Each structure stands twice: as C-alpha cells, then as structure tokens.
C-alpha cells in the first residue's frame, strides 16, 4: 500500500537558520510522482514542486531545495536562510494512477508545521 | 490561480441537516476532487470526478455523495450532517502538464462546523 510519512510534526527554528523537512514514502509502483505543498496560516494550499520517479536530480528554487533519493524512499525539502514568511504547514504527497491508469490520486503525509521565529 | 471557487466559505449547521458544498472551476478541467482536512491526518480524499456524471469514491466516502452535472461544477452533499464531519473541505482540479503528469490545484476551502 502507498503511504507517506512526515515524522516531524512541528519544527521551530530562528530566522536565517536552515531547516530540512523529511518525507519518506512507500509504494510498489515503478512510476510515481512526489509533491510538496505549502499551507500558510491563511489556509490555502499552494503547490511547490512535483518530481517523477525517473528523475532523481535535486532541484533548487531560490532558497528552496529538494533532495529525492529512491534508495531511501525519501523526498526531503530544505529551506535555506529561513524567513518568518516561511512559517506554514508543509505537506508531502505521493501520486498513484487509478484503475483507469489515467489519473493520479494523491496520498498525503500528515504535514509538518514549521515555525520560524524572528 | 487555478480558477477554483468554493461556496460557502464558512458554514455552521446542526446535526441531521443536509448540507451541500459547491466547487466551481473556470478552466474546463476533466478531473475534480473533494478532500477533507483534519488535524493529524493531512488531506483525505472523499470523492472524485473524471467527467460529467462520472464519479468515484475515495478513502473516506461514507456519509457523503457527489454530483457533477456540468464540467465546471462539482457538488459535495452531506445528506445528514454529523459532528464527525466537522472539518475543512477542499476542492481540487487536476491540471495536466505537457509531460502528461497531473498536478492538483486547490480551492480556498470551506470550513464546516456541525453542532
């Protein structure tokens, strides 16, 4: 069965520190996709990144970077030089195809609440 | 902005009453979803739709029904609301990238309280 585990329920750091959010997944599919979403205090869900199972290249977007390692089934998210505006709940998600093979349903982790203190 | 609106945004109702939540999209996407979000659970799929009048159950479909009579609207109905259905409900659409990968984009959410 597919499963996503975000073991860190809450992380609190001081502004400008680097912070890594962990995501471990389980799947038997050979083709799958991994996602990170951000949910700021205002409540909306914001898509951050999608990574497919065939591409293990790390990705960097400004202060955000993602480390995908199939060997350890992990897709970790690092924020460098954190800022107060990064405070949010971050969700990792895994997608699988449905029985029709054409849609991908998301399996969600429970989320990590990140608190950045000034 | 994925052009998704949800109504109402907040609702308080009493146990046993019917409730309908509406999701409206403006981009003609085929796939639409309803999730609920509860503390400690992340998001859980209730129902999804893959076209007009084509729907299927998700992980937590008991107590919920859906309808999709038009591409742009996906309705979630609680036939007889219970306190366990107090939650934040999110609608999503699935937008396909040129590579064929779907990414889900979400509406603003509806906070439902069942007293």
mmCIF file with all atom_site columns, C-alpha atoms in Angstrom:
data_model
loop_
_atom_site.group_PDB
_atom_site.id
_atom_site.type_symbol
_atom_site.label_atom_id
_atom_site.label_alt_id
_atom_site.label_comp_id
_atom_site.label_asym_id
_atom_site.label_entity_id
_atom_site.label_seq_id
_atom_site.pdbx_PDB_ins_code
_atom_site.Cartn_x
_atom_site.Cartn_y
_atom_site.Cartn_z
_atom_site.occupancy
_atom_site.B_iso_or_equiv
_atom_site.pdbx_formal_charge
_atom_site.auth_seq_id
_atom_site.auth_comp_id
_atom_site.auth_asym_id
_atom_site.auth_atom_id
_atom_site.pdbx_PDB_model_num
ATOM 1   C CA . UNK A 1 1   ? 0.000   0.000  0.000   1.00 0.00 ? 1   UNK A CA 1
ATOM 2   C CA . UNK A 1 2   ? 1.081   3.540  -0.654  1.00 0.00 ? 2   UNK A CA 1
ATOM 3   C CA . UNK A 1 3   ? 1.996   5.643  2.332   1.00 0.00 ? 3   UNK A CA 1
ATOM 4   C CA . UNK A 1 4   ? 3.674   8.954  3.073   1.00 0.00 ? 4   UNK A CA 1
ATOM 5   C CA . UNK A 1 5   ? 5.293   9.629  6.426   1.00 0.00 ? 5   UNK A CA 1
ATOM 6   C CA . UNK A 1 6   ? 6.283   13.042 7.698   1.00 0.00 ? 6   UNK A CA 1
ATOM 7   C CA . UNK A 1 7   ? 7.728   12.159 11.067  1.00 0.00 ? 7   UNK A CA 1
ATOM 8   C CA . UNK A 1 8   ? 8.326   15.757 12.148  1.00 0.00 ? 8   UNK A CA 1
ATOM 9   C CA . UNK A 1 9   ? 5.056   17.057 13.491  1.00 0.00 ? 9   UNK A CA 1
ATOM 10  C CA . UNK A 1 10  ? 6.411   20.501 14.294  1.00 0.00 ? 10  UNK A CA 1
ATOM 11  C CA . UNK A 1 11  ? 9.746   22.246 13.811  1.00 0.00 ? 11  UNK A CA 1
ATOM 12  C CA . UNK A 1 12  ? 10.710  25.575 15.299  1.00 0.00 ? 12  UNK A CA 1
ATOM 13  C CA . UNK A 1 13  ? 13.816  27.485 14.224  1.00 0.00 ? 13  UNK A CA 1
ATOM 14  C CA . UNK A 1 14  ? 15.120  31.001 14.429  1.00 0.00 ? 14  UNK A CA 1
ATOM 15  C CA . UNK A 1 15  ? 15.066  33.111 11.309  1.00 0.00 ? 15  UNK A CA 1
ATOM 16  C CA . UNK A 1 16  ? 18.025  32.650 8.960   1.00 0.00 ? 16  UNK A CA 1
ATOM 17  C CA . UNK A 1 17  ? 18.630  29.098 10.069  1.00 0.00 ? 17  UNK A CA 1
ATOM 18  C CA . UNK A 1 18  ? 18.472  26.306 7.507   1.00 0.00 ? 18  UNK A CA 1
ATOM 19  C CA . UNK A 1 19  ? 15.776  23.706 8.048   1.00 0.00 ? 19  UNK A CA 1
ATOM 20  C CA . UNK A 1 20  ? 15.030  20.353 6.441   1.00 0.00 ? 20  UNK A CA 1
ATOM 21  C CA . UNK A 1 21  ? 11.617  18.745 6.340   1.00 0.00 ? 21  UNK A CA 1
ATOM 22  C CA . UNK A 1 22  ? 11.638  14.984 5.956   1.00 0.00 ? 22  UNK A CA 1
ATOM 23  C CA . UNK A 1 23  ? 9.345   12.902 3.784   1.00 0.00 ? 23  UNK A CA 1
ATOM 24  C CA . UNK A 1 24  ? 9.501   9.137  3.471   1.00 0.00 ? 24  UNK A CA 1
ATOM 25  C CA . UNK A 1 25  ? 7.199   7.261  1.134   1.00 0.00 ? 25  UNK A CA 1
ATOM 26  C CA . UNK A 1 26  ? 6.173   3.699  0.360   1.00 0.00 ? 26  UNK A CA 1
ATOM 27  C CA . UNK A 1 27  ? 4.944   2.488  -2.989  1.00 0.00 ? 27  UNK A CA 1
ATOM 28  C CA . UNK A 1 28  ? 5.110   -0.598 -5.150  1.00 0.00 ? 28  UNK A CA 1
ATOM 29  C CA . UNK A 1 29  ? 4.630   1.387  -8.331  1.00 0.00 ? 29  UNK A CA 1
ATOM 30  C CA . UNK A 1 30  ? 7.639   1.937  -10.524 1.00 0.00 ? 30  UNK A CA 1
ATOM 31  C CA . UNK A 1 31  ? 6.132   5.116  -11.910 1.00 0.00 ? 31  UNK A CA 1
ATOM 32  C CA . UNK A 1 32  ? 5.043   7.628  -9.333  1.00 0.00 ? 32  UNK A CA 1
ATOM 33  C CA . UNK A 1 33  ? 5.186   11.300 -8.557  1.00 0.00 ? 33  UNK A CA 1
ATOM 34  C CA . UNK A 1 34  ? 6.059   13.170 -5.414  1.00 0.00 ? 34  UNK A CA 1
ATOM 35  C CA . UNK A 1 35  ? 4.812   16.592 -4.438  1.00 0.00 ? 35  UNK A CA 1
ATOM 36  C CA . UNK A 1 36  ? 5.283   19.252 -1.817  1.00 0.00 ? 36  UNK A CA 1
ATOM 37  C CA . UNK A 1 37  ? 2.544   21.701 -0.909  1.00 0.00 ? 37  UNK A CA 1
ATOM 38  C CA . UNK A 1 38  ? 2.619   24.649 1.468   1.00 0.00 ? 38  UNK A CA 1
ATOM 39  C CA . UNK A 1 39  ? -0.304  25.722 3.641   1.00 0.00 ? 39  UNK A CA 1
ATOM 40  C CA . UNK A 1 40  ? 0.329   29.133 5.198   1.00 0.00 ? 40  UNK A CA 1
ATOM 41  C CA . UNK A 1 41  ? -1.700  30.361 8.184   1.00 0.00 ? 41  UNK A CA 1
ATOM 42  C CA . UNK A 1 42  ? -4.261  31.817 5.774   1.00 0.00 ? 42  UNK A CA 1
ATOM 43  C CA . UNK A 1 43  ? -5.247  28.246 4.907   1.00 0.00 ? 43  UNK A CA 1
ATOM 44  C CA . UNK A 1 44  ? -4.850  27.891 1.172   1.00 0.00 ? 44  UNK A CA 1
ATOM 45  C CA . UNK A 1 45  ? -2.849  25.040 -0.315  1.00 0.00 ? 45  UNK A CA 1
ATOM 46  C CA . UNK A 1 46  ? -0.014  26.103 -2.555  1.00 0.00 ? 46  UNK A CA 1
ATOM 47  C CA . UNK A 1 47  ? 1.733   23.738 -4.931  1.00 0.00 ? 47  UNK A CA 1
ATOM 48  C CA . UNK A 1 48  ? 5.543   23.902 -4.628  1.00 0.00 ? 48  UNK A CA 1
ATOM 49  C CA . UNK A 1 49  ? 7.068   21.090 -6.650  1.00 0.00 ? 49  UNK A CA 1
ATOM 50  C CA . UNK A 1 50  ? 6.410   17.850 -8.498  1.00 0.00 ? 50  UNK A CA 1
ATOM 51  C CA . UNK A 1 51  ? 9.073   15.206 -9.067  1.00 0.00 ? 51  UNK A CA 1
ATOM 52  C CA . UNK A 1 52  ? 8.696   11.988 -11.069 1.00 0.00 ? 52  UNK A CA 1
ATOM 53  C CA . UNK A 1 53  ? 10.249  8.681  -10.091 1.00 0.00 ? 53  UNK A CA 1
ATOM 54  C CA . UNK A 1 54  ? 12.617  8.649  -13.047 1.00 0.00 ? 54  UNK A CA 1
ATOM 55  C CA . UNK A 1 55  ? 14.276  11.913 -12.201 1.00 0.00 ? 55  UNK A CA 1
ATOM 56  C CA . UNK A 1 56  ? 16.473  11.858 -9.132  1.00 0.00 ? 56  UNK A CA 1
ATOM 57  C CA . UNK A 1 57  ? 18.126  15.152 -9.820  1.00 0.00 ? 57  UNK A CA 1
ATOM 58  C CA . UNK A 1 58  ? 17.941  17.522 -6.929  1.00 0.00 ? 58  UNK A CA 1
ATOM 59  C CA . UNK A 1 59  ? 16.132  20.753 -7.570  1.00 0.00 ? 59  UNK A CA 1
ATOM 60  C CA . UNK A 1 60  ? 16.757  24.226 -6.293  1.00 0.00 ? 60  UNK A CA 1
ATOM 61  C CA . UNK A 1 61  ? 14.403  27.160 -6.475  1.00 0.00 ? 61  UNK A CA 1
ATOM 62  C CA . UNK A 1 62  ? 15.747  30.198 -4.702  1.00 0.00 ? 62  UNK A CA 1
ATOM 63  C CA . UNK A 1 63  ? 16.013  29.322 -1.018  1.00 0.00 ? 63  UNK A CA 1
ATOM 64  C CA . UNK A 1 64  ? 14.137  26.067 -1.513  1.00 0.00 ? 64  UNK A CA 1
ATOM 65  C CA . UNK A 1 65  ? 15.758  22.795 -2.476  1.00 0.00 ? 65  UNK A CA 1
ATOM 66  C CA . UNK A 1 66  ? 14.566  19.243 -2.721  1.00 0.00 ? 66  UNK A CA 1
ATOM 67  C CA . UNK A 1 67  ? 16.545  16.027 -2.334  1.00 0.00 ? 67  UNK A CA 1
ATOM 68  C CA . UNK A 1 68  ? 14.983  12.942 -3.919  1.00 0.00 ? 68  UNK A CA 1
ATOM 69  C CA . UNK A 1 69  ? 16.618  9.605  -3.084  1.00 0.00 ? 69  UNK A CA 1
ATOM 70  C CA . UNK A 1 70  ? 14.938  6.455  -4.350  1.00 0.00 ? 70  UNK A CA 1
ATOM 71  C CA . UNK A 1 71  ? 17.378  4.277  -2.413  1.00 0.00 ? 71  UNK A CA 1
ATOM 72  C CA . UNK A 1 72  ? 15.956  5.534  0.856   1.00 0.00 ? 72  UNK A CA 1
ATOM 73  C CA . UNK A 1 73  ? 12.454  6.386  -0.479  1.00 0.00 ? 73  UNK A CA 1
ATOM 74  C CA . UNK A 1 74  ? 12.837  9.929  0.680   1.00 0.00 ? 74  UNK A CA 1
ATOM 75  C CA . UNK A 1 75  ? 11.976  13.301 -0.770  1.00 0.00 ? 75  UNK A CA 1
ATOM 76  C CA . UNK A 1 76  ? 13.258  15.901 1.666   1.00 0.00 ? 76  UNK A CA 1
ATOM 77  C CA . UNK A 1 77  ? 12.722  19.642 1.476   1.00 0.00 ? 77  UNK A CA 1
ATOM 78  C CA . UNK A 1 78  ? 15.275  22.170 2.682   1.00 0.00 ? 78  UNK A CA 1
ATOM 79  C CA . UNK A 1 79  ? 14.746  25.864 3.241   1.00 0.00 ? 79  UNK A CA 1
ATOM 80  C CA . UNK A 1 80  ? 17.973  27.833 3.378   1.00 0.00 ? 80  UNK A CA 1
ATOM 81  C CA . UNK A 1 81  ? 18.176  31.032 5.386   1.00 0.00 ? 81  UNK A CA 1
ATOM 82  C CA . UNK A 1 82  ? 14.620  30.674 6.609   1.00 0.00 ? 82  UNK A CA 1
ATOM 83  C CA . UNK A 1 83  ? 12.327  33.675 6.908   1.00 0.00 ? 83  UNK A CA 1
ATOM 84  C CA . UNK A 1 84  ? 9.263   34.333 9.011   1.00 0.00 ? 84  UNK A CA 1
ATOM 85  C CA . UNK A 1 85  ? 7.125   34.145 5.855   1.00 0.00 ? 85  UNK A CA 1
ATOM 86  C CA . UNK A 1 86  ? 8.143   30.504 5.507   1.00 0.00 ? 86  UNK A CA 1
ATOM 87  C CA . UNK A 1 87  ? 6.062   29.675 8.563   1.00 0.00 ? 87  UNK A CA 1
ATOM 88  C CA . UNK A 1 88  ? 3.425   27.239 7.359   1.00 0.00 ? 88  UNK A CA 1
ATOM 89  C CA . UNK A 1 89  ? 2.384   23.628 7.343   1.00 0.00 ? 89  UNK A CA 1
ATOM 90  C CA . UNK A 1 90  ? 4.171   21.700 4.623   1.00 0.00 ? 90  UNK A CA 1
ATOM 91  C CA . UNK A 1 91  ? 2.718   18.571 3.101   1.00 0.00 ? 91  UNK A CA 1
ATOM 92  C CA . UNK A 1 92  ? 4.432   15.871 1.133   1.00 0.00 ? 92  UNK A CA 1
ATOM 93  C CA . UNK A 1 93  ? 2.261   13.770 -1.189  1.00 0.00 ? 93  UNK A CA 1
ATOM 94  C CA . UNK A 1 94  ? 2.622   10.739 -3.438  1.00 0.00 ? 94  UNK A CA 1
ATOM 95  C CA . UNK A 1 95  ? 0.563   10.066 -6.520  1.00 0.00 ? 95  UNK A CA 1
ATOM 96  C CA . UNK A 1 96  ? -0.555  6.778  -7.952  1.00 0.00 ? 96  UNK A CA 1
ATOM 97  C CA . UNK A 1 97  ? -2.597  6.009  -11.042 1.00 0.00 ? 97  UNK A CA 1
ATOM 98  C CA . UNK A 1 98  ? -6.197  4.976  -10.568 1.00 0.00 ? 98  UNK A CA 1
ATOM 99  C CA . UNK A 1 99  ? -7.700  1.829  -12.086 1.00 0.00 ? 99  UNK A CA 1
ATOM 100 C CA . UNK A 1 100 ? -8.171  3.624  -15.379 1.00 0.00 ? 100 UNK A CA 1
ATOM 101 C CA . UNK A 1 101 ? -4.477  4.416  -15.457 1.00 0.00 ? 101 UNK A CA 1
ATOM 102 C CA . UNK A 1 102 ? -5.003  7.958  -16.486 1.00 0.00 ? 102 UNK A CA 1
ATOM 103 C CA . UNK A 1 103 ? -5.398  9.840  -13.273 1.00 0.00 ? 103 UNK A CA 1
ATOM 104 C CA . UNK A 1 104 ? -3.213  10.246 -10.303 1.00 0.00 ? 104 UNK A CA 1
ATOM 105 C CA . UNK A 1 105 ? -4.697  10.285 -6.824  1.00 0.00 ? 105 UNK A CA 1
ATOM 106 C CA . UNK A 1 106 ? -2.682  11.858 -4.075  1.00 0.00 ? 106 UNK A CA 1
ATOM 107 C CA . UNK A 1 107 ? -1.651  10.122 -0.878  1.00 0.00 ? 107 UNK A CA 1
ATOM 108 C CA . UNK A 1 108 ? -0.804  12.746 1.720   1.00 0.00 ? 108 UNK A CA 1
ATOM 109 C CA . UNK A 1 109 ? 1.501   12.885 4.664   1.00 0.00 ? 109 UNK A CA 1
ATOM 110 C CA . UNK A 1 110 ? 0.165   14.366 7.887   1.00 0.00 ? 110 UNK A CA 1
ATOM 111 C CA . UNK A 1 111 ? 2.174   17.552 7.415   1.00 0.00 ? 111 UNK A CA 1
ATOM 112 C CA . UNK A 1 112 ? 4.963   19.323 9.263   1.00 0.00 ? 112 UNK A CA 1
ATOM 113 C CA . UNK A 1 113 ? 4.253   22.608 10.955  1.00 0.00 ? 113 UNK A CA 1
ATOM 114 C CA . UNK A 1 114 ? 7.205   24.921 10.510  1.00 0.00 ? 114 UNK A CA 1
ATOM 115 C CA . UNK A 1 115 ? 7.562   27.878 12.843  1.00 0.00 ? 115 UNK A CA 1
ATOM 116 C CA . UNK A 1 116 ? 10.161  30.497 12.030  1.00 0.00 ? 116 UNK A CA 1
ATOM 117 C CA . UNK A 1 117 ? 10.858  32.807 14.936  1.00 0.00 ? 117 UNK A CA 1
ATOM 118 C CA . UNK A 1 118 ? 12.162  36.322 14.300  1.00 0.00 ? 118 UNK A CA 1
ATOM 119 C CA . UNK B 2 1   ? -4.540  30.924 -9.721  1.00 0.00 ? 1   UNK B CA 1
ATOM 120 C CA . UNK B 2 2   ? -6.360  27.788 -10.855 1.00 0.00 ? 2   UNK B CA 1
ATOM 121 C CA . UNK B 2 3   ? -9.729  29.494 -11.166 1.00 0.00 ? 3   UNK B CA 1
ATOM 122 C CA . UNK B 2 4   ? -11.404 27.457 -8.421  1.00 0.00 ? 4   UNK B CA 1
ATOM 123 C CA . UNK B 2 5   ? -14.010 28.863 -6.101  1.00 0.00 ? 5   UNK B CA 1
ATOM 124 C CA . UNK B 2 6   ? -15.815 27.190 -3.261  1.00 0.00 ? 6   UNK B CA 1
ATOM 125 C CA . UNK B 2 7   ? -19.074 28.180 -1.636  1.00 0.00 ? 7   UNK B CA 1
ATOM 126 C CA . UNK B 2 8   ? -19.879 28.734 1.054   1.00 0.00 ? 8   UNK B CA 1
ATOM 127 C CA . UNK B 2 9   ? -16.538 29.514 2.644   1.00 0.00 ? 9   UNK B CA 1
ATOM 128 C CA . UNK B 2 10  ? -17.875 29.008 6.139   1.00 0.00 ? 10  UNK B CA 1
ATOM 129 C CA . UNK B 2 11  ? -20.929 27.172 7.364   1.00 0.00 ? 11  UNK B CA 1
ATOM 130 C CA . UNK B 2 12  ? -22.315 26.224 10.739  1.00 0.00 ? 12  UNK B CA 1
ATOM 131 C CA . UNK B 2 13  ? -25.107 23.701 10.761  1.00 0.00 ? 13  UNK B CA 1
ATOM 132 C CA . UNK B 2 14  ? -26.830 21.319 13.116  1.00 0.00 ? 14  UNK B CA 1
ATOM 133 C CA . UNK B 2 15  ? -26.600 17.558 13.317  1.00 0.00 ? 15  UNK B CA 1
ATOM 134 C CA . UNK B 2 16  ? -29.026 15.842 10.995  1.00 0.00 ? 16  UNK B CA 1
ATOM 135 C CA . UNK B 2 17  ? -29.395 18.654 8.479   1.00 0.00 ? 17  UNK B CA 1
ATOM 136 C CA . UNK B 2 18  ? -28.400 18.277 4.835   1.00 0.00 ? 18  UNK B CA 1
ATOM 137 C CA . UNK B 2 19  ? -25.500 20.346 3.579   1.00 0.00 ? 19  UNK B CA 1
ATOM 138 C CA . UNK B 2 20  ? -24.250 20.954 0.051   1.00 0.00 ? 20  UNK B CA 1
ATOM 139 C CA . UNK B 2 21  ? -20.870 22.429 -0.759  1.00 0.00 ? 21  UNK B CA 1
ATOM 140 C CA . UNK B 2 22  ? -20.141 23.736 -4.214  1.00 0.00 ? 22  UNK B CA 1
ATOM 141 C CA . UNK B 2 23  ? -16.923 23.792 -6.184  1.00 0.00 ? 23  UNK B CA 1
ATOM 142 C CA . UNK B 2 24  ? -16.740 25.811 -9.360  1.00 0.00 ? 24  UNK B CA 1
ATOM 143 C CA . UNK B 2 25  ? -13.891 25.885 -11.871 1.00 0.00 ? 25  UNK B CA 1
ATOM 144 C CA . UNK B 2 26  ? -13.398 28.123 -14.861 1.00 0.00 ? 26  UNK B CA 1
ATOM 145 C CA . UNK B 2 27  ? -10.754 26.185 -16.813 1.00 0.00 ? 27  UNK B CA 1
ATOM 146 C CA . UNK B 2 28  ? -12.755 23.182 -18.088 1.00 0.00 ? 28  UNK B CA 1
ATOM 147 C CA . UNK B 2 29  ? -10.651 20.539 -16.320 1.00 0.00 ? 29  UNK B CA 1
ATOM 148 C CA . UNK B 2 30  ? -11.852 16.982 -16.520 1.00 0.00 ? 30  UNK B CA 1
ATOM 149 C CA . UNK B 2 31  ? -10.815 15.822 -13.043 1.00 0.00 ? 31  UNK B CA 1
ATOM 150 C CA . UNK B 2 32  ? -12.164 17.329 -9.849  1.00 0.00 ? 32  UNK B CA 1
ATOM 151 C CA . UNK B 2 33  ? -11.755 16.199 -6.253  1.00 0.00 ? 33  UNK B CA 1
ATOM 152 C CA . UNK B 2 34  ? -13.183 16.716 -2.801  1.00 0.00 ? 34  UNK B CA 1
ATOM 153 C CA . UNK B 2 35  ? -10.911 16.332 0.219   1.00 0.00 ? 35  UNK B CA 1
ATOM 154 C CA . UNK B 2 36  ? -11.348 16.879 3.902   1.00 0.00 ? 36  UNK B CA 1
ATOM 155 C CA . UNK B 2 37  ? -8.585  18.116 6.159   1.00 0.00 ? 37  UNK B CA 1
ATOM 156 C CA . UNK B 2 38  ? -8.426  17.224 9.815   1.00 0.00 ? 38  UNK B CA 1
ATOM 157 C CA . UNK B 2 39  ? -5.590  17.755 12.295  1.00 0.00 ? 39  UNK B CA 1
ATOM 158 C CA . UNK B 2 40  ? -3.047  14.936 12.178  1.00 0.00 ? 40  UNK B CA 1
ATOM 159 C CA . UNK B 2 41  ? -4.459  13.423 9.006   1.00 0.00 ? 41  UNK B CA 1
ATOM 160 C CA . UNK B 2 42  ? -3.294  15.605 6.197   1.00 0.00 ? 42  UNK B CA 1
ATOM 161 C CA . UNK B 2 43  ? -5.855  15.562 3.401   1.00 0.00 ? 43  UNK B CA 1
ATOM 162 C CA . UNK B 2 44  ? -8.108  12.621 2.750   1.00 0.00 ? 44  UNK B CA 1
ATOM 163 C CA . UNK B 2 45  ? -9.951  12.041 -0.494  1.00 0.00 ? 45  UNK B CA 1
ATOM 164 C CA . UNK B 2 46  ? -13.732 11.859 -0.241  1.00 0.00 ? 46  UNK B CA 1
ATOM 165 C CA . UNK B 2 47  ? -14.833 11.555 -3.872  1.00 0.00 ? 47  UNK B CA 1
ATOM 166 C CA . UNK B 2 48  ? -13.527 12.494 -7.235  1.00 0.00 ? 48  UNK B CA 1
ATOM 167 C CA . UNK B 2 49  ? -14.930 13.006 -10.700 1.00 0.00 ? 49  UNK B CA 1
ATOM 168 C CA . UNK B 2 50  ? -13.409 12.216 -14.067 1.00 0.00 ? 50  UNK B CA 1
ATOM 169 C CA . UNK B 2 51  ? -16.118 13.793 -16.159 1.00 0.00 ? 51  UNK B CA 1
ATOM 170 C CA . UNK B 2 52  ? -19.741 14.894 -16.225 1.00 0.00 ? 52  UNK B CA 1
ATOM 171 C CA . UNK B 2 53  ? -21.770 12.320 -14.296 1.00 0.00 ? 53  UNK B CA 1
ATOM 172 C CA . UNK B 2 54  ? -18.629 10.207 -13.755 1.00 0.00 ? 54  UNK B CA 1
ATOM 173 C CA . UNK B 2 55  ? -17.631 9.969  -10.132 1.00 0.00 ? 55  UNK B CA 1
ATOM 174 C CA . UNK B 2 56  ? -15.884 7.537  -7.846  1.00 0.00 ? 56  UNK B CA 1
ATOM 175 C CA . UNK B 2 57  ? -15.290 7.042  -4.156  1.00 0.00 ? 57  UNK B CA 1
ATOM 176 C CA . UNK B 2 58  ? -12.203 7.975  -2.263  1.00 0.00 ? 58  UNK B CA 1
ATOM 177 C CA . UNK B 2 59  ? -10.790 6.910  1.059   1.00 0.00 ? 59  UNK B CA 1
ATOM 178 C CA . UNK B 2 60  ? -13.471 8.452  3.291   1.00 0.00 ? 60  UNK B CA 1
ATOM 179 C CA . UNK B 2 61  ? -16.656 8.492  1.226   1.00 0.00 ? 61  UNK B CA 1
ATOM 180 C CA . UNK B 2 62  ? -19.124 7.208  3.835   1.00 0.00 ? 62  UNK B CA 1
ATOM 181 C CA . UNK B 2 63  ? -21.754 9.824  4.620   1.00 0.00 ? 63  UNK B CA 1
ATOM 182 C CA . UNK B 2 64  ? -21.010 11.855 1.504   1.00 0.00 ? 64  UNK B CA 1
ATOM 183 C CA . UNK B 2 65  ? -22.399 11.961 -2.005  1.00 0.00 ? 65  UNK B CA 1
ATOM 184 C CA . UNK B 2 66  ? -21.351 13.995 -5.018  1.00 0.00 ? 66  UNK B CA 1
ATOM 185 C CA . UNK B 2 67  ? -22.775 15.133 -8.295  1.00 0.00 ? 67  UNK B CA 1
ATOM 186 C CA . UNK B 2 68  ? -21.364 16.634 -11.440 1.00 0.00 ? 68  UNK B CA 1
ATOM 187 C CA . UNK B 2 69  ? -23.955 17.707 -13.955 1.00 0.00 ? 69  UNK B CA 1
ATOM 188 C CA . UNK B 2 70  ? -21.704 20.277 -15.623 1.00 0.00 ? 70  UNK B CA 1
ATOM 189 C CA . UNK B 2 71  ? -17.965 20.277 -16.217 1.00 0.00 ? 71  UNK B CA 1
ATOM 190 C CA . UNK B 2 72  ? -17.490 23.383 -14.142 1.00 0.00 ? 72  UNK B CA 1
ATOM 191 C CA . UNK B 2 73  ? -19.399 22.368 -11.020 1.00 0.00 ? 73  UNK B CA 1
ATOM 192 C CA . UNK B 2 74  ? -18.744 19.576 -8.531  1.00 0.00 ? 74  UNK B CA 1
ATOM 193 C CA . UNK B 2 75  ? -21.121 19.352 -5.583  1.00 0.00 ? 75  UNK B CA 1
ATOM 194 C CA . UNK B 2 76  ? -20.487 17.595 -2.290  1.00 0.00 ? 76  UNK B CA 1
ATOM 195 C CA . UNK B 2 77  ? -23.533 16.679 -0.203  1.00 0.00 ? 77  UNK B CA 1
ATOM 196 C CA . UNK B 2 78  ? -23.755 15.582 3.376   1.00 0.00 ? 78  UNK B CA 1
ATOM 197 C CA . UNK B 2 79  ? -27.215 14.013 3.451   1.00 0.00 ? 79  UNK B CA 1
ATOM 198 C CA . UNK B 2 80  ? -27.457 14.181 7.243   1.00 0.00 ? 80  UNK B CA 1
ATOM 199 C CA . UNK B 2 81  ? -24.557 16.010 8.809   1.00 0.00 ? 81  UNK B CA 1
ATOM 200 C CA . UNK B 2 82  ? -22.843 14.598 11.879  1.00 0.00 ? 82  UNK B CA 1
ATOM 201 C CA . UNK B 2 83  ? -20.353 16.176 14.256  1.00 0.00 ? 83  UNK B CA 1
ATOM 202 C CA . UNK B 2 84  ? -17.623 13.912 12.873  1.00 0.00 ? 84  UNK B CA 1
ATOM 203 C CA . UNK B 2 85  ? -17.997 15.753 9.571   1.00 0.00 ? 85  UNK B CA 1
ATOM 204 C CA . UNK B 2 86  ? -16.813 18.988 11.104  1.00 0.00 ? 86  UNK B CA 1
ATOM 205 C CA . UNK B 2 87  ? -13.769 19.716 9.002   1.00 0.00 ? 87  UNK B CA 1
ATOM 206 C CA . UNK B 2 88  ? -12.222 21.901 6.354   1.00 0.00 ? 88  UNK B CA 1
ATOM 207 C CA . UNK B 2 89  ? -13.219 20.788 2.878   1.00 0.00 ? 89  UNK B CA 1
ATOM 208 C CA . UNK B 2 90  ? -11.046 21.428 -0.129  1.00 0.00 ? 90  UNK B CA 1
ATOM 209 C CA . UNK B 2 91  ? -11.922 21.084 -3.761  1.00 0.00 ? 91  UNK B CA 1
ATOM 210 C CA . UNK B 2 92  ? -9.190  20.491 -6.310  1.00 0.00 ? 92  UNK B CA 1
ATOM 211 C CA . UNK B 2 93  ? -8.770  20.245 -10.036 1.00 0.00 ? 93  UNK B CA 1
ATOM 212 C CA . UNK B 2 94  ? -6.149  18.274 -11.876 1.00 0.00 ? 94  UNK B CA 1
ATOM 213 C CA . UNK B 2 95  ? -4.142  20.164 -14.422 1.00 0.00 ? 95  UNK B CA 1
ATOM 214 C CA . UNK B 2 96  ? -2.107  18.170 -16.861 1.00 0.00 ? 96  UNK B CA 1
ATOM 215 C CA . UNK B 2 97  ? 1.399   19.237 -17.778 1.00 0.00 ? 97  UNK B CA 1
ATOM 216 C CA . UNK B 2 98  ? 2.838   18.772 -21.286 1.00 0.00 ? 98  UNK B CA 1
ATOM 217 C CA . UNK B 2 99  ? 4.526   15.625 -19.929 1.00 0.00 ? 99  UNK B CA 1
ATOM 218 C CA . UNK B 2 100 ? 1.147   14.151 -19.081 1.00 0.00 ? 100 UNK B CA 1
ATOM 219 C CA . UNK B 2 101 ? 1.609   14.472 -15.364 1.00 0.00 ? 101 UNK B CA 1
ATOM 220 C CA . UNK B 2 102 ? -1.278  15.721 -13.318 1.00 0.00 ? 102 UNK B CA 1
ATOM 221 C CA . UNK B 2 103 ? -0.813  18.306 -10.636 1.00 0.00 ? 103 UNK B CA 1
ATOM 222 C CA . UNK B 2 104 ? -3.673  19.133 -8.343  1.00 0.00 ? 104 UNK B CA 1
ATOM 223 C CA . UNK B 2 105 ? -4.541  22.724 -7.561  1.00 0.00 ? 105 UNK B CA 1
ATOM 224 C CA . UNK B 2 106 ? -6.833  23.632 -4.754  1.00 0.00 ? 106 UNK B CA 1
ATOM 225 C CA . UNK B 2 107 ? -9.682  25.934 -3.997  1.00 0.00 ? 107 UNK B CA 1
ATOM 226 C CA . UNK B 2 108 ? -9.664  28.159 -0.915  1.00 0.00 ? 108 UNK B CA 1
ATOM 227 C CA . UNK B 2 109 ? -11.505 25.662 1.290   1.00 0.00 ? 109 UNK B CA 1
ATOM 228 C CA . UNK B 2 110 ? -14.801 25.568 3.175   1.00 0.00 ? 110 UNK B CA 1
ATOM 229 C CA . UNK B 2 111 ? -14.841 25.418 6.964   1.00 0.00 ? 111 UNK B CA 1
ATOM 230 C CA . UNK B 2 112 ? -17.842 23.364 8.071   1.00 0.00 ? 112 UNK B CA 1
ATOM 231 C CA . UNK B 2 113 ? -18.931 23.095 11.684  1.00 0.00 ? 113 UNK B CA 1
ATOM 232 C CA . UNK B 2 114 ? -21.635 20.629 12.645  1.00 0.00 ? 114 UNK B CA 1
ATOM 233 C CA . UNK B 2 115 ? -23.087 21.307 16.090  1.00 0.00 ? 115 UNK B CA 1
#
